[in-house]
PDB file of C-alpha atoms in Angstrom:
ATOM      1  CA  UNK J   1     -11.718 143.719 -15.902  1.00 64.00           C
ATOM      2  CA  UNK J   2      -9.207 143.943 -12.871  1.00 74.00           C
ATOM      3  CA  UNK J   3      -8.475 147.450 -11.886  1.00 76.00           C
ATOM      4  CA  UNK J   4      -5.085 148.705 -10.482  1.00 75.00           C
ATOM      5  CA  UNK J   5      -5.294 147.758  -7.148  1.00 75.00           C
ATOM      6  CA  UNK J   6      -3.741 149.905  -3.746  1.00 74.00           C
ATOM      7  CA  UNK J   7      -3.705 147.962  -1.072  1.00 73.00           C
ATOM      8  CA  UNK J   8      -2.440 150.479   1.644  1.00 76.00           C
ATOM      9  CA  UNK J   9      -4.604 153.212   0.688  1.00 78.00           C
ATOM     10  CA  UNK J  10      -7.840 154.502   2.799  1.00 85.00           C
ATOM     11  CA  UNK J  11     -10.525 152.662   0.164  1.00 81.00           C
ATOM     12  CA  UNK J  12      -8.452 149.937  -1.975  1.00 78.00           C
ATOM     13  CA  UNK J  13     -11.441 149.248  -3.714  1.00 78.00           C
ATOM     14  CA  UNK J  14     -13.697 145.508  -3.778  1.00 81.00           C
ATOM     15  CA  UNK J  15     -11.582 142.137  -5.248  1.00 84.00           C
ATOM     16  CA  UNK J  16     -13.036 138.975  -4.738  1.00 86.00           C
ATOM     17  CA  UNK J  17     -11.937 136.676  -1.645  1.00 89.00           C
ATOM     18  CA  UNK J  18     -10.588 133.544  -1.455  1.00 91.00           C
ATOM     19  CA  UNK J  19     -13.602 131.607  -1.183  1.00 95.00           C
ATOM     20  CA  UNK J  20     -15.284 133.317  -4.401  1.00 93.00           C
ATOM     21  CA  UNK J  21     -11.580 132.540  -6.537  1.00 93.00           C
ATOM     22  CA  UNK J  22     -12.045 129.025  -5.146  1.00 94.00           C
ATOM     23  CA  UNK J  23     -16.061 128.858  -5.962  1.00 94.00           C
ATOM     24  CA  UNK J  24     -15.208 129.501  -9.661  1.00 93.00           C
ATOM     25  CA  UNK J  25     -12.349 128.036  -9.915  1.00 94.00           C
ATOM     26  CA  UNK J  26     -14.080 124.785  -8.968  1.00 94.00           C
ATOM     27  CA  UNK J  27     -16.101 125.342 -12.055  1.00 93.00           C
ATOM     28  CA  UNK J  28     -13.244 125.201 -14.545  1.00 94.00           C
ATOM     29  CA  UNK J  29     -11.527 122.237 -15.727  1.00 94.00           C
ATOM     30  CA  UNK J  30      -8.825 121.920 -13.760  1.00 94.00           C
ATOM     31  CA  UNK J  31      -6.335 121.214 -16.415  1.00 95.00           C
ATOM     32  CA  UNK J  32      -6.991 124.644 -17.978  1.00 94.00           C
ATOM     33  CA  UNK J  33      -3.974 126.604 -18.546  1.00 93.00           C
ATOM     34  CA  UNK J  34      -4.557 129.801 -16.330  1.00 92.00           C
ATOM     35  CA  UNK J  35      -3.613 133.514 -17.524  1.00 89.00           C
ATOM     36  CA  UNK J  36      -3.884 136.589 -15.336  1.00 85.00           C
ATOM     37  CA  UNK J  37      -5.249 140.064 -17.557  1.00 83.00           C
ATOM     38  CA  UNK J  38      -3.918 143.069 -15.896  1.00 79.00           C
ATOM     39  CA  UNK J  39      -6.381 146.166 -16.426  1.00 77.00           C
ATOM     40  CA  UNK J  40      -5.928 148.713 -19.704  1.00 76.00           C
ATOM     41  CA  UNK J  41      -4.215 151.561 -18.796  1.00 73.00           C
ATOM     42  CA  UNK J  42      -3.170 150.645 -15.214  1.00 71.00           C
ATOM     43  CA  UNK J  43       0.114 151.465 -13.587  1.00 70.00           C
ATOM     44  CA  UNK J  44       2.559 148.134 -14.406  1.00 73.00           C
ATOM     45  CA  UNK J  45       5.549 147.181 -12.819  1.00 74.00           C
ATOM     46  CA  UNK J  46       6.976 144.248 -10.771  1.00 73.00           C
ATOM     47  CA  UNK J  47       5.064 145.740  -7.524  1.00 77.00           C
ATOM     48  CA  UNK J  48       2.212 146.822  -8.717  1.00 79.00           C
ATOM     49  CA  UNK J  49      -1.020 144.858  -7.813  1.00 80.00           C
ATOM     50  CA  UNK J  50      -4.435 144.582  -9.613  1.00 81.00           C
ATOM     51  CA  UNK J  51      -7.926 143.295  -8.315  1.00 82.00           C
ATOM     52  CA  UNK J  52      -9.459 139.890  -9.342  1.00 83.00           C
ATOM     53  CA  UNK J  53     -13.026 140.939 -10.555  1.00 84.00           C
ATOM     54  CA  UNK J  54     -13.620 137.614 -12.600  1.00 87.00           C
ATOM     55  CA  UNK J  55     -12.699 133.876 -13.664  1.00 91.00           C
ATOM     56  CA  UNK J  56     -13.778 133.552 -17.347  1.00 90.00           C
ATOM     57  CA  UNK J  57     -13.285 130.068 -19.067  1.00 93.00           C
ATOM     58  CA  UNK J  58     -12.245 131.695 -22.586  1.00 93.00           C
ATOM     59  CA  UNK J  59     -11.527 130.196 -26.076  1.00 93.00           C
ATOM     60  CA  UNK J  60      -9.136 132.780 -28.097  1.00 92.00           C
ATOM     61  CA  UNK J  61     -10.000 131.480 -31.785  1.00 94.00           C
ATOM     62  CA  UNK J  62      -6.956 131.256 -34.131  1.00 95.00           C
ATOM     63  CA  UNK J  63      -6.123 133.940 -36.381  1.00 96.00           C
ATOM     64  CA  UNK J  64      -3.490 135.103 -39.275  1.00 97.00           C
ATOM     65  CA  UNK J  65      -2.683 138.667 -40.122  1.00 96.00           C
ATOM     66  CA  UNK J  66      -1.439 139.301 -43.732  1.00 97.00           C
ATOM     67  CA  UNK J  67       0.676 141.822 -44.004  1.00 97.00           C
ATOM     68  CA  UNK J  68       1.140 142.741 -48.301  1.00 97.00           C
ATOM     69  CA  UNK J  69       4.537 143.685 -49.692  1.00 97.00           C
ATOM     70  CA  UNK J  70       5.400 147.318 -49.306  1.00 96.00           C
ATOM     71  CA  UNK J  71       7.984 150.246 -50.034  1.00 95.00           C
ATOM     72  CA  UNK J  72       9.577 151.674 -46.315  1.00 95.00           C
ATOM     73  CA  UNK J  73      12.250 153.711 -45.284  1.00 96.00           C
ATOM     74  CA  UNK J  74      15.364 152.447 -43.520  1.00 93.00           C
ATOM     75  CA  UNK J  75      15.312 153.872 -39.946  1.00 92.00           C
ATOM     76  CA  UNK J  76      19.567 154.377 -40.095  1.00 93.00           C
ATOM     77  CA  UNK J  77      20.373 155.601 -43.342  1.00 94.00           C
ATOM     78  CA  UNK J  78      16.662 157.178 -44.365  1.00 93.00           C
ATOM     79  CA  UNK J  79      16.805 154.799 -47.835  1.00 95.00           C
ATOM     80  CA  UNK J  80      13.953 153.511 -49.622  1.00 96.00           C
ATOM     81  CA  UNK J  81      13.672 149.337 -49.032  1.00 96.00           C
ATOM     82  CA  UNK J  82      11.365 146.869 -50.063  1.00 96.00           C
ATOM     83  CA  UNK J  83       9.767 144.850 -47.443  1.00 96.00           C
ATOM     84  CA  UNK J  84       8.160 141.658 -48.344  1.00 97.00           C
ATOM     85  CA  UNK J  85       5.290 140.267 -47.608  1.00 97.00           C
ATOM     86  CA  UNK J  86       4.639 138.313 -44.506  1.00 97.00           C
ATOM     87  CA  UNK J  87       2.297 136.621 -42.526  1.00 97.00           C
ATOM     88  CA  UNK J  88       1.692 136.749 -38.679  1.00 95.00           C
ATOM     89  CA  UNK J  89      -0.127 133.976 -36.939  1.00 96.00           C
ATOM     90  CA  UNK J  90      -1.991 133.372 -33.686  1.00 93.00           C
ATOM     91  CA  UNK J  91      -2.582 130.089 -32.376  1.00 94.00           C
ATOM     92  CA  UNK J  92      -5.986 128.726 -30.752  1.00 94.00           C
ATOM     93  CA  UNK J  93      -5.806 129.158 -26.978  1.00 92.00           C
ATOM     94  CA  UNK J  94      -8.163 127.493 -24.793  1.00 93.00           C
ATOM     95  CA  UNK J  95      -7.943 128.624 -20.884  1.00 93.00           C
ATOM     96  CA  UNK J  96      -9.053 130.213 -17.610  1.00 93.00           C
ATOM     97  CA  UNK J  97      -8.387 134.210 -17.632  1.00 89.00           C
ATOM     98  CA  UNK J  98      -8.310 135.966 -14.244  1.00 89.00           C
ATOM     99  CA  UNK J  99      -8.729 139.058 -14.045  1.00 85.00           C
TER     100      UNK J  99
END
């Protein structure tokens, strides 16, 4: 997993070169879609940078959530509602993840 990465400070920590991203990216299919993972509990932001530790050709299986009718409260006006019930889905992904 990539770590939050500082690359001005005294030890910014090992990521992988060039030549090693290029090595194992030569050993994916090359019409792979790509994602990049940043690390759990890193600092995010539009500058922030993150190491690349690993290129993992990954298959996220498909998946549905069911989610059973239930009594809530409104968040305005504090009343009781009923919420129906619903179903959330995930679709099959089939990639590269860098990270």
């Amino acid at each position: 997993m990539a770590r939050t990465y500082f690359a001005q400070s005294d030890s910014p920590g090992r990521t992988m070169t060039v030549g090693e991203l290029i090595e194992k990216l030569q050993a994916c299919d090359p019409a792979a879609s790509v994602i990049f993972r940043s690390p759990f509990n890193g600092a995010f932001g539009p500058l922030q940078a993150y190491s690349i530790e690993g290129v993992t050709p990954t298959i996220i299986p498909a998946k549905a959530e069911h989610h059973p009718a239930c009594m809530s409260e409104d968040e305005e006006t504090g009343e009781p509602i009923e919420v129906e019930a619903w179903t959330q889905n995930w679709h099959r992904w089939e990639g590269v993840v860098i990270g």
